[in-house]
Amino acid sequence: MAKTEKFPDIPAPTAERRPVETSHHGITRIDDYAWLRAQNWQQVFRDPAVLAADIRAHLDAENAYQAAMMGDTEALQKALFSEMRGRIKEDDSSVPMPDGPYAYGTSFKTGGQQPRFFRTPREGGAHDMLLDGDAEAEGKPYFRLGSADHSPDHARLLWGYDDKGSEFYDLKVRDLESGADLADRVADTGGGGVWAAGNDGFFYTRLDENHRPSKVLFHRLGTDTASDRLIYEETDPGFFMNVGGTRAQDWVFVAIHDHETSEYHVLPAADPTAAPKCVRPRETGVQYDLEEGGDIFFVLTNIGGAKDFKVMTAPVSDPSQANWRELVAHEPGRLILSIMAFRDFLVRLERKDGLPRLVVHEREGGEEHVVAFEEEAYSLGLVGSLEYDTDTIRFAYSSMTTPSQVFDYNMRTRERVLRKTQEVPSGHAPDDYVTRRLMAPSHDGVLVPVSLLYRRDTPLDGSAPCLLYGYGSYGIAIPASFNTNCLSLVDRGFVYAIAHVRGGKDKGYAWYEDGKRGKKTNTFEDFVAVARYLAAENYTAPGRIVAQGGSAGGMLMGAVANMAPELFGGIIAEVPFVDVLETMLDDTLPLTPPEWPEWGNPITSADDYRTIAAYSPYDNVEAKTYPPILALAGLTDPRVTYWEPAKWVARLRARKRGDNPVLLRINMDAGHAGASGRFSRLEEIAFAYAFALKVTGLA
């Protein structure tokens, strides 16, 4: 077994201890590093320059330390970056999507970091560049485009951007004939909007100072934003809210939800002065989504015990629940993920037996047929269409060995037309690789799906290192899709694995329920069980596994580091949600109230407090030998605030045994999604992969 390559003997930054004592439910906690949370954190998100000097000095010291500790991998990082960039078609372009007289798409130019939005005549022709992301980003250390939506008359473009990483987006309107932006500019939005049918204004979501979507407003072009009409205000901070439109452009939907409850309000897109109508008042545990279908709404819902969801219909004249009628019955074990309605068809994206499939339902006769694939593990995404009156939809398919393919599919004739195959300019031979779907028994006998990718010539005798990726929260399933970046590890002898642990919906809605709140530890037990199974089956060995996860998956990393540190040769925790208890106790933070259904509310519930305290990674750091750990963070991240990984790293250093290093790399110009440009993001991935190679002795 290869040994970890030696890190330099450099003293690590030591965070000053400034104990803060708090008590809840008769339980007292002491936090030595609470001072790392800026008192003016709302202002820091908008302007990082106002960060307190002592906090900035500590974060700068952390960055200097990790740079020195990883200094001997600089050439490797450059090689990895070059490889990953070489697999990207730099002047790539999407297949334009038809809508009326035009077709709309996105493209990149060679060397470009940001996407560009273009359109062509519907039947093809020269590209008309509508928005050049590279030009808009020029001179800015961070820049990310939000959505870009053309008006129904194709005369204007509504587009959003964030130049801080804080996810407070500005919205602008571009005249597509002149190419100039109008004077209209709306700040502090969610990043997109919905055009009114009259093309004279748009609906949007306004974020409050705590980064919560609290209001939906209508802005009429040419007017002062201070006079924008309030459409709906959500007063409960425990709910997310967004505004959306429909393909037929008849309705505007105000969608309100947390992780287990939803509510919709609808109003005609042609009448911005109308009062929104509530379809069904929120009821804890009842979820539903709407799709327009002409004179009916299609309703995807779990009502009546339909845990894996069913489809119902409701007349648009009165869509209240009393008028809902079942169209597609609930089938346990077949999770309906989403629906998309067209004039003559309804399309469902489902997951059954752990694999996705498309089902096309003919609205007139009710006949159905399935679109599926034969590989052991694959990813299937429904792109759909910009148009309502069409027989053609678009979907994307890939597997861990098969580059992404984009198909146009005629729902009437069932003809499948390949429109694009992802190009890998540096070359890719699928037959050189093997993808597998395994089932690993967890601590309670439940079988956990595992997706594997490795080179056909990789020895499966326990000598191979393994990068094991996991997430396991919010019902999000990690697809077994094509990923050119991980080939840089696989080509160096790694086995790349995805653990589809509980907390996602990989095996249905119950898979999600069994990994949340009081059952959260199943997520961690599943990941540890997968690691042990891969070692037992000789795909790798204990101490040869590098675990990786981000955000809530970063919490998973912190938990398994505490539970079974001996299994891992290294841990990569990206924007890790590791201070779970403290964050859930702070109802001023952007995501805390909406997250209580996922984790529990430790403010009001002593049981929830004890449950979270028992696994919260920061609260369970012990005096034990941890593997080398790399934490990655962003200063302006409103989702997982920078101080969570900063505090975690400080406590790990203070309590751990042994010489294995704990590194913190914090991007002082970015937020939750990391660096904004496509190549800047590759540099971050190359850094993480260099760490994985170093700790497994392959750097």
XYZ file of C-alpha atoms in Angstrom:
699
model
C 0.000 0.000 0.000
C 1.384 3.403 -1.001
C 1.947 5.801 1.863
C 0.664 9.330 2.135
C 3.186 11.682 0.589
C 4.773 13.772 3.289
C 3.440 17.250 3.946
C 5.918 19.994 4.857
C 6.587 20.537 8.549
C 5.006 23.971 8.725
C 3.175 25.277 11.811
C -0.552 25.622 11.227
C -2.487 28.781 12.084
C -3.915 28.658 15.581
C -7.258 30.365 16.053
C -7.495 32.317 19.273
C -9.905 30.830 21.804
C -12.610 33.250 22.916
C -15.143 31.061 24.748
C -18.838 31.856 24.334
C -21.284 29.967 26.548
C -24.885 29.271 25.513
C -27.660 27.205 27.083
C -30.710 25.544 25.545
C -33.078 23.063 27.170
C -30.861 23.017 30.251
C -27.801 22.004 28.185
C -24.757 24.290 28.146
C -22.310 24.494 25.237
C -19.044 26.370 24.960
C -17.863 27.584 21.570
C -14.239 28.758 21.533
C -14.400 30.001 17.952
C -17.760 31.783 17.687
C -15.837 35.026 17.064
C -15.048 33.882 13.528
C -18.642 34.697 12.594
C -18.659 38.347 11.517
C -21.212 40.419 13.408
C -21.923 42.282 10.151
C -22.245 39.134 8.037
C -25.129 40.545 5.979
C -22.921 43.435 4.891
C -19.952 41.133 4.226
C -22.050 39.136 1.739
C -22.633 42.342 -0.231
C -19.170 43.870 0.269
C -16.367 41.540 1.455
C -14.168 44.580 2.150
C -16.078 45.261 5.395
C -14.964 41.975 6.999
C -13.396 42.561 10.424
C -9.601 42.784 10.329
C -8.963 39.984 12.855
C -11.188 37.539 10.952
C -9.620 38.479 7.619
C -6.126 38.035 9.071
C -7.002 34.534 10.267
C -8.542 33.512 6.927
C -5.552 34.920 5.047
C -3.260 32.877 7.314
C -5.278 29.751 6.528
C -4.899 30.377 2.792
C -1.169 30.950 3.136
C -0.813 27.723 5.141
C -2.703 25.500 2.686
C -0.783 27.024 -0.223
C 2.509 26.194 1.486
C 1.396 22.683 2.460
C 0.299 21.957 -1.123
C 3.168 23.829 -2.749
C 4.849 20.670 -4.015
C 1.714 19.814 -6.047
C 1.702 22.989 -8.132
C 3.006 21.204 -11.227
C 0.496 18.412 -10.678
C -2.335 20.927 -10.315
C -1.345 22.516 -13.615
C -1.211 19.101 -15.287
C -4.638 18.160 -13.928
C -6.074 21.502 -15.003
C -4.602 21.098 -18.470
C -6.081 17.590 -18.768
C -9.533 18.660 -17.627
C -9.518 21.723 -19.857
C -8.399 19.546 -22.745
C -11.566 17.457 -22.370
C -13.774 20.529 -22.795
C -14.781 21.710 -26.238
C -13.915 25.328 -25.591
C -16.095 26.767 -28.351
C -18.993 24.520 -27.425
C -22.586 25.390 -28.235
C -25.943 23.981 -27.195
C -28.477 22.722 -29.731
C -30.747 25.753 -30.254
C -34.265 25.284 -28.856
C -37.106 26.393 -31.167
C -39.613 28.981 -30.005
C -41.767 30.751 -32.564
C -39.694 32.313 -35.364
C -36.392 31.712 -33.578
C -34.326 29.065 -31.835
C -32.415 30.012 -28.661
C -29.167 28.586 -27.308
C -25.970 29.142 -25.331
C -22.354 28.972 -26.416
C -18.808 29.508 -25.223
C -15.903 30.980 -27.138
C -12.391 29.557 -27.037
C -10.778 30.785 -23.831
C -14.089 32.167 -22.570
C -15.146 31.679 -18.947
C -18.807 32.702 -19.190
C -21.732 31.538 -21.338
C -23.122 33.590 -24.197
C -26.801 33.616 -25.176
C -27.699 33.608 -28.868
C -30.563 32.976 -31.243
C -30.894 31.899 -34.862
C -33.784 31.775 -37.318
C -35.918 28.737 -36.447
C -34.772 26.739 -39.469
C -31.127 27.621 -38.930
C -28.771 30.398 -39.922
C -26.360 32.915 -38.452
C -26.071 33.341 -34.681
C -27.340 36.644 -33.294
C -25.472 37.207 -30.013
C -27.941 38.467 -27.404
C -25.756 38.509 -24.286
C -22.006 37.947 -23.953
C -21.179 36.794 -20.422
C -17.446 37.334 -20.911
C -18.009 40.976 -21.856
C -20.296 41.531 -18.867
C -17.787 39.885 -16.487
C -14.777 41.896 -17.656
C -12.828 43.419 -14.764
C -14.822 41.635 -12.054
C -13.144 39.057 -9.754
C -16.485 37.208 -9.503
C -19.347 37.098 -11.982
C -22.198 34.663 -12.486
C -25.122 34.986 -14.847
C -28.608 34.140 -13.644
C -31.346 33.288 -16.116
C -31.861 34.968 -19.473
C -35.467 34.935 -20.693
C -36.792 36.464 -23.894
C -40.137 38.234 -23.916
C -43.136 36.554 -25.632
C -42.769 38.941 -28.601
C -39.019 38.154 -28.837
C -38.156 41.879 -28.588
C -36.415 41.985 -25.216
C -34.255 39.854 -22.900
C -34.603 39.770 -19.102
C -31.269 38.773 -17.585
C -29.692 38.594 -14.143
C -26.178 38.651 -12.705
C -24.368 38.344 -9.369
C -20.932 39.963 -9.083
C -20.273 39.227 -5.381
C -20.971 35.492 -4.977
C -23.673 36.365 -2.433
C -26.540 35.291 -4.734
C -28.196 38.711 -4.594
C -28.869 39.128 -8.317
C -29.510 42.318 -10.264
C -32.008 42.119 -13.143
C -31.671 44.098 -16.357
C -33.680 44.290 -19.591
C -31.989 44.318 -23.004
C -33.554 45.629 -26.183
C -32.700 42.922 -28.716
C -32.859 45.169 -31.767
C -30.369 47.761 -30.511
C -28.461 45.485 -28.111
C -28.656 48.161 -25.397
C -29.924 47.666 -21.858
C -32.898 49.756 -20.796
C -32.719 52.001 -17.748
C -34.713 49.423 -15.760
C -32.551 47.707 -13.119
C -33.908 45.714 -10.180
C -31.567 44.780 -7.307
C -31.674 42.039 -4.654
C -33.574 39.452 -6.671
C -33.436 35.667 -6.958
C -31.827 35.885 -10.409
C -34.722 35.527 -12.840
C -38.246 36.618 -13.645
C -41.348 35.928 -15.717
C -42.577 38.160 -18.504
C -46.149 39.368 -18.511
C -48.073 38.324 -21.627
C -48.204 41.964 -22.723
C -44.389 42.204 -22.943
C -44.497 45.423 -20.897
C -43.116 44.135 -17.596
C -42.066 41.158 -15.525
C -42.687 39.382 -12.222
C -39.718 38.702 -9.933
C -38.773 37.589 -6.413
C -37.205 40.104 -4.020
C -34.758 38.881 -1.342
C -34.742 40.501 2.087
C -31.592 41.407 4.043
C -31.373 37.843 5.372
C -31.357 36.516 1.798
C -34.892 35.136 1.988
C -37.313 35.388 -0.949
C -40.001 37.356 0.867
C -41.902 39.169 -1.907
C -43.081 38.641 -5.474
C -43.450 41.949 -7.309
C -44.349 43.163 -10.786
C -42.157 45.734 -12.512
C -43.622 47.662 -15.430
C -40.942 48.768 -17.881
C -40.003 52.415 -17.677
C -41.267 52.928 -14.131
C -39.444 53.441 -10.830
C -38.766 50.119 -9.077
C -39.949 51.735 -5.837
C -43.475 51.650 -7.274
C -43.371 47.971 -8.298
C -46.663 46.252 -7.474
C -46.612 43.720 -4.642
C -48.159 40.484 -5.900
C -47.584 38.315 -2.853
C -45.643 38.550 0.397
C -44.556 35.466 2.349
C -44.382 36.296 6.046
C -43.264 32.867 7.257
C -39.431 32.744 7.104
C -39.662 28.951 7.067
C -40.717 28.848 3.409
C -38.899 29.338 0.138
C -40.713 31.143 -2.680
C -40.221 31.603 -6.397
C -42.204 32.838 -9.369
C -42.502 30.921 -12.649
C -44.338 30.895 -15.951
C -45.791 28.294 -18.293
C -44.974 27.157 -21.831
C -48.351 28.382 -23.105
C -47.610 31.735 -21.414
C -51.112 31.920 -19.938
C -50.307 31.764 -16.222
C -47.880 32.989 -13.599
C -47.248 30.631 -10.678
C -46.104 31.739 -7.232
C -44.673 28.562 -5.686
C -44.147 28.412 -1.914
C -42.523 25.420 -0.239
C -40.224 23.978 2.353
C -38.824 20.457 2.194
C -42.155 18.736 2.897
C -44.994 21.222 2.296
C -46.069 23.341 -0.679
C -48.616 25.922 -1.780
C -49.332 27.559 -5.150
C -50.927 30.883 -6.061
C -51.818 31.544 -9.715
C -52.708 34.628 -11.727
C -53.221 35.283 -15.450
C -50.028 36.337 -17.232
C -52.127 38.819 -19.237
C -53.355 40.658 -16.136
C -50.599 41.778 -13.718
C -53.239 43.654 -11.729
C -55.120 40.454 -10.849
C -55.092 39.094 -7.325
C -53.316 35.723 -7.138
C -55.599 32.758 -6.366
C -54.511 30.057 -3.911
C -54.917 26.582 -5.412
C -54.669 24.639 -2.154
C -53.653 26.139 1.210
C -50.494 24.680 2.690
C -50.843 21.666 4.944
C -47.791 20.215 6.660
C -46.567 17.179 4.745
C -48.705 17.752 1.637
C -46.723 18.562 -1.511
C -47.936 19.465 -4.982
C -46.605 20.988 -8.201
C -48.590 22.491 -11.075
C -48.271 22.235 -14.859
C -50.506 24.132 -17.270
C -52.484 21.977 -19.692
C -54.834 24.351 -21.514
C -58.190 24.234 -19.713
C -56.732 22.116 -16.887
C -53.808 22.105 -14.522
C -51.883 18.884 -14.035
C -51.105 18.347 -10.342
C -48.151 16.211 -9.202
C -48.870 15.434 -5.556
C -48.369 13.121 -2.601
C -51.822 13.794 -1.195
C -53.721 10.858 0.244
C -50.643 8.891 1.218
C -49.129 8.841 -2.296
C -45.571 8.774 -0.961
C -44.019 8.272 -4.413
C -46.482 10.751 -5.947
C -49.390 10.573 -8.369
C -50.784 12.877 -11.066
C -54.186 14.555 -10.833
C -56.010 17.165 -12.906
C -57.878 20.323 -11.901
C -59.930 22.745 -14.024
C -58.302 26.174 -14.352
C -61.704 27.752 -13.696
C -61.657 26.356 -10.141
C -58.490 24.380 -9.323
C -59.311 23.890 -5.636
C -58.771 20.407 -4.226
C -62.452 19.508 -4.356
C -62.110 19.416 -8.156
C -58.915 17.324 -8.375
C -59.312 14.069 -10.322
C -56.778 11.230 -10.465
C -55.034 10.651 -13.805
C -51.950 8.568 -12.907
C -52.321 6.444 -9.781
C -49.702 6.117 -7.075
C -47.404 3.129 -7.510
C -45.147 2.388 -4.511
C -41.500 2.202 -5.569
C -42.040 4.244 -8.746
C -41.121 7.812 -7.836
C -42.544 10.439 -10.204
C -39.878 13.142 -10.186
C -41.454 15.718 -12.480
C -44.068 16.236 -15.174
C -44.152 18.370 -18.309
C -47.385 19.118 -20.200
C -47.957 19.777 -23.907
C -51.077 20.191 -26.019
C -51.448 16.478 -26.794
C -49.072 14.812 -24.330
C -48.025 14.644 -20.708
C -44.434 13.523 -20.025
C -43.269 12.066 -16.710
C -39.700 11.678 -15.505
C -39.710 8.727 -13.100
C -37.238 6.660 -11.139
C -37.920 2.955 -10.761
C -35.515 0.301 -9.476
C -32.992 3.091 -8.953
C -32.913 4.117 -12.636
C -34.618 7.026 -14.421
C -37.021 6.698 -17.348
C -39.377 8.859 -19.387
C -43.060 7.992 -19.791
C -45.116 9.646 -22.545
C -48.875 9.788 -21.875
C -51.254 10.617 -24.741
C -53.831 13.013 -23.385
C -56.682 11.983 -25.673
C -56.608 8.181 -25.415
C -54.463 7.683 -22.322
C -51.973 5.366 -24.051
C -48.484 5.370 -22.531
C -45.029 4.298 -23.630
C -41.626 4.292 -21.917
C -38.274 5.704 -23.025
C -35.451 3.873 -21.212
C -31.886 2.634 -21.681
C -29.954 -0.576 -21.089
C -26.794 0.371 -19.166
C -26.392 -0.711 -15.533
C -26.279 2.901 -14.359
C -27.054 6.054 -16.296
C -28.412 9.592 -16.089
C -31.485 10.841 -17.942
C -32.603 14.465 -17.964
C -35.788 15.916 -19.453
C -34.932 19.157 -21.236
C -38.439 19.481 -22.695
C -39.394 22.303 -25.028
C -39.952 26.049 -24.993
C -43.220 25.477 -26.868
C -46.555 24.044 -25.701
C -48.025 23.085 -29.082
C -45.394 20.572 -30.183
C -44.880 16.851 -30.667
C -41.133 17.057 -30.015
C -39.330 17.051 -26.695
C -35.636 17.021 -25.924
C -33.808 14.850 -23.395
C -30.185 14.255 -22.426
C -28.626 10.872 -21.699
C -25.231 9.861 -20.366
C -23.531 7.266 -18.216
C -20.244 7.227 -16.361
C -18.601 5.861 -19.530
C -20.847 7.436 -22.197
C -20.503 11.158 -23.013
C -23.706 13.165 -22.882
C -26.048 12.761 -25.818
C -28.895 15.146 -26.662
C -31.905 13.658 -28.434
C -35.011 15.162 -29.968
C -37.882 12.735 -29.502
C -41.158 12.781 -31.422
C -43.813 11.748 -28.931
C -46.239 10.822 -31.713
C -44.013 8.797 -34.069
C -41.571 7.734 -31.302
C -38.655 8.678 -33.562
C -35.459 9.480 -31.680
C -32.993 11.879 -33.372
C -29.497 12.352 -31.950
C -28.841 16.093 -32.094
C -25.515 16.284 -30.283
C -22.867 14.100 -28.654
C -20.541 15.665 -26.115
C -17.121 16.090 -27.688
C -13.984 15.266 -25.703
C -11.293 17.051 -27.762
C -8.410 15.217 -26.084
C -10.099 11.898 -26.847
C -12.198 9.373 -24.963
C -12.445 5.618 -25.569
C -15.511 4.303 -23.667
C -14.330 0.711 -24.012
C -11.295 1.522 -21.844
C -13.605 2.011 -18.861
C -16.047 -0.058 -16.851
C -19.142 1.233 -15.076
C -20.892 -0.922 -12.469
C -23.901 -0.697 -10.204
C -23.333 -2.504 -6.898
C -25.539 -2.934 -3.824
C -23.749 -2.572 -0.468
C -25.419 -3.842 2.720
C -25.685 -1.139 5.371
C -25.672 -1.513 9.152
C -29.353 -2.534 9.203
C -29.240 -4.828 6.180
C -30.645 -2.259 3.742
C -28.909 -2.375 0.345
C -27.285 0.903 -0.724
C -26.741 1.507 -4.476
C -23.171 2.303 -5.524
C -22.127 3.543 -8.976
C -18.552 2.722 -9.987
C -16.204 3.849 -12.730
C -12.685 2.495 -13.291
C -10.305 1.686 -16.102
C -10.592 -1.799 -17.491
C -6.911 -2.420 -16.652
C -7.191 -1.253 -13.010
C -6.237 -4.118 -10.679
C -9.129 -5.072 -8.413
C -6.957 -6.599 -5.704
C -7.395 -3.947 -3.024
C -4.415 -1.888 -4.141
C -6.364 0.789 -6.034
C -7.162 4.075 -4.324
C -10.799 5.147 -4.399
C -12.543 8.493 -4.460
C -15.927 7.930 -2.804
C -18.463 10.705 -3.329
C -21.642 11.189 -1.297
C -24.406 13.692 -0.587
C -27.598 12.283 0.962
C -29.883 15.205 1.862
C -33.008 17.050 0.683
C -34.080 14.094 -1.437
C -31.437 14.938 -4.044
C -30.253 11.927 -6.038
C -26.731 12.073 -7.474
C -26.904 10.896 -11.109
C -24.494 8.351 -12.562
C -23.639 10.750 -15.375
C -20.591 11.364 -17.539
C -17.958 13.452 -15.771
C -14.818 14.301 -17.702
C -13.063 15.703 -14.639
C -12.941 12.467 -12.641
C -11.149 10.754 -15.551
C -7.988 12.473 -14.324
C -8.185 10.318 -11.217
C -9.476 7.189 -12.940
C -6.671 7.331 -15.526
C -4.188 7.384 -12.622
C -5.577 4.178 -11.184
C -8.427 5.426 -8.991
C -11.767 3.725 -8.646
C -14.388 6.498 -8.734
C -17.517 5.672 -6.711
C -20.808 7.380 -5.877
C -22.595 6.175 -2.737
C -26.349 6.705 -3.252
C -27.012 6.927 0.481
C -30.281 7.483 2.290
C -31.397 11.084 2.396
C -31.619 11.175 -1.405
C -34.509 9.740 -3.415
C -32.471 7.161 -5.315
C -34.788 4.339 -4.216
C -37.995 6.334 -3.809
C -39.380 8.860 -1.362
C -38.970 6.495 1.588
C -35.217 6.529 0.870
C -35.319 10.255 1.582
C -37.442 9.923 4.728
C -35.069 7.301 6.127
C -32.187 9.811 5.969
C -33.626 12.934 7.567
C -34.356 14.322 11.039
C -34.312 11.511 13.622
C -33.044 9.036 11.003
C -30.217 11.248 9.733
C -27.499 8.934 11.000
C -28.585 6.357 8.374
C -26.933 8.658 5.815
C -23.606 8.411 7.604
C -23.914 4.692 8.359
C -24.677 4.022 4.680
C -21.566 5.876 3.521
C -19.344 4.047 5.990
C -20.938 0.735 4.954
C -20.222 1.474 1.280
C -16.581 2.244 2.098
C -16.239 -1.035 3.992
C -18.000 -2.972 1.233
C -15.710 -1.605 -1.488
C -12.718 -2.629 0.598
C -14.165 -6.085 1.332
C -14.788 -6.627 -2.400
C -11.173 -5.611 -3.180
C -12.041 -2.516 -5.184
C -9.863 -0.640 -2.685
C -8.662 -0.937 0.921
C -9.123 0.876 4.240
C -6.886 3.923 4.294
C -6.931 4.085 0.468
C -10.336 5.785 0.268
C -10.628 9.538 -0.189
C -14.122 10.702 0.768
C -15.599 13.746 -0.956
C -18.813 15.716 -0.488
C -20.044 19.285 -0.624
C -22.550 21.440 1.268
C -24.835 18.949 3.075
C -22.455 16.343 1.639
C -19.722 18.234 3.493
C -21.663 17.578 6.686
C -21.543 13.888 5.704
C -17.765 14.219 5.416
C -17.502 15.704 8.899
C -19.742 13.008 10.354
C -17.866 10.047 8.840
C -14.536 11.609 9.852
C -15.780 11.425 13.431
C -17.346 7.948 13.063
C -14.738 5.962 11.156
C -11.563 7.980 10.507
C -9.499 4.789 10.056
C -11.305 3.982 6.790
C -10.172 7.097 4.957
C -6.843 8.159 3.539
C -8.182 11.683 3.142
C -11.369 13.740 3.267
C -12.377 16.568 0.933
C -15.206 18.683 2.365
C -16.439 21.407 0.012
C -18.440 24.296 1.514
C -19.203 21.877 4.372
C -22.319 22.297 6.523
C -20.538 21.147 9.679
C -21.825 23.457 12.421
C -25.337 22.037 12.159
C -26.522 22.631 15.713
C -25.405 26.250 15.968
C -26.814 27.082 12.536
C -30.192 25.498 13.286
C -30.284 27.470 16.549
C -29.834 30.789 14.689
C -33.111 31.794 13.051
C -31.571 34.947 11.546
C -29.473 32.980 9.058
C -30.842 32.768 5.492
C -31.649 29.076 5.350
C -32.323 28.161 8.969
C -36.152 28.382 9.253
C -36.780 26.630 5.892
C -34.359 23.881 6.941
C -36.120 22.897 10.168
C -38.312 20.292 8.399
C -35.111 18.649 7.122
C -33.066 18.619 10.337
C -35.466 19.475 13.162
C -35.887 22.639 15.212
C -33.521 22.598 18.207
C -34.871 25.942 19.430
C -38.309 24.583 20.289
C -37.599 20.864 20.655
C -35.236 19.364 23.229
C -35.391 16.052 21.343
C -34.332 17.738 18.095
C -31.546 19.495 19.984
C -30.184 16.217 21.325
C -30.557 14.447 17.965
C -28.572 17.108 16.087
C -26.023 17.498 18.870
C -25.283 13.778 18.671
C -24.035 13.976 15.065
C -23.230 17.624 14.290
C -19.619 17.325 13.057
C -18.320 20.427 14.839
C -19.843 19.347 18.147
C -18.374 15.837 17.958
C -14.723 16.497 17.142
C -12.687 14.326 19.517
C -9.129 13.646 20.578
C -8.456 10.995 17.954
C -6.351 10.497 14.838
C -8.106 11.994 11.830
C -7.036 11.481 8.211
C -5.721 14.472 6.257
C -8.650 16.842 5.702
C -9.169 19.549 3.095
C -12.031 22.017 3.605
C -13.012 24.401 0.805
C -15.170 27.480 1.406
C -16.341 30.799 -0.037
C -16.377 34.063 1.921
C -19.696 35.342 0.511
C -21.538 32.022 0.662
C -25.108 32.646 1.973
C -25.932 28.922 2.150
C -23.037 27.493 4.152
C -21.461 30.483 5.811
C -17.663 30.688 5.731
C -17.346 30.498 9.518
C -18.659 26.917 9.648
C -15.585 25.327 7.983
C -13.303 27.922 9.617
C -14.519 26.950 13.100
C -14.449 23.231 12.272
C -10.848 23.384 11.089
C -9.830 25.342 14.202
C -11.427 22.786 16.532
C -9.982 19.820 14.608
C -6.478 21.244 14.937
C -6.941 21.907 18.637
C -8.232 18.430 19.503
C -6.881 15.886 17.005
C -3.958 13.569 17.593
C -1.136 12.864 15.178
C 0.476 14.825 12.403
C -2.123 14.561 9.630
C -2.832 18.113 8.433
C -6.155 19.931 8.293
C -6.272 22.490 5.494
C -8.733 25.310 4.777
C -8.836 26.947 1.385
C -11.256 29.863 1.318
C -12.097 31.761 -1.850
C -12.227 35.398 -0.766
C -14.069 36.390 -3.974
C -16.752 33.684 -4.222
C -19.725 32.033 -2.570
C -21.405 28.626 -2.399
C -20.800 27.589 -5.996
C -17.083 28.328 -5.917
C -15.277 30.222 -8.644
C -17.643 31.584 -11.286
C -15.819 30.982 -14.561
C -15.731 27.492 -16.063
C -11.912 27.386 -16.093
C -11.557 28.999 -12.655
C -13.781 26.234 -11.336
C -11.493 23.646 -12.978
C -8.562 25.100 -11.043
C -10.432 24.415 -7.789
C -11.192 20.842 -8.858
C -7.552 20.334 -9.840
C -6.503 21.481 -6.368
C -8.864 19.009 -4.682
C -7.737 16.165 -6.941
C -4.074 17.003 -6.267
C -4.871 16.618 -2.569
C -6.488 13.210 -3.246
C -3.448 12.070 -5.219
C -1.048 13.359 -2.573
C -2.722 11.602 0.354
C -2.817 8.314 -1.584
C 0.848 8.552 -2.566
C 0.234 9.157 -6.276
C 1.179 12.815 -6.554
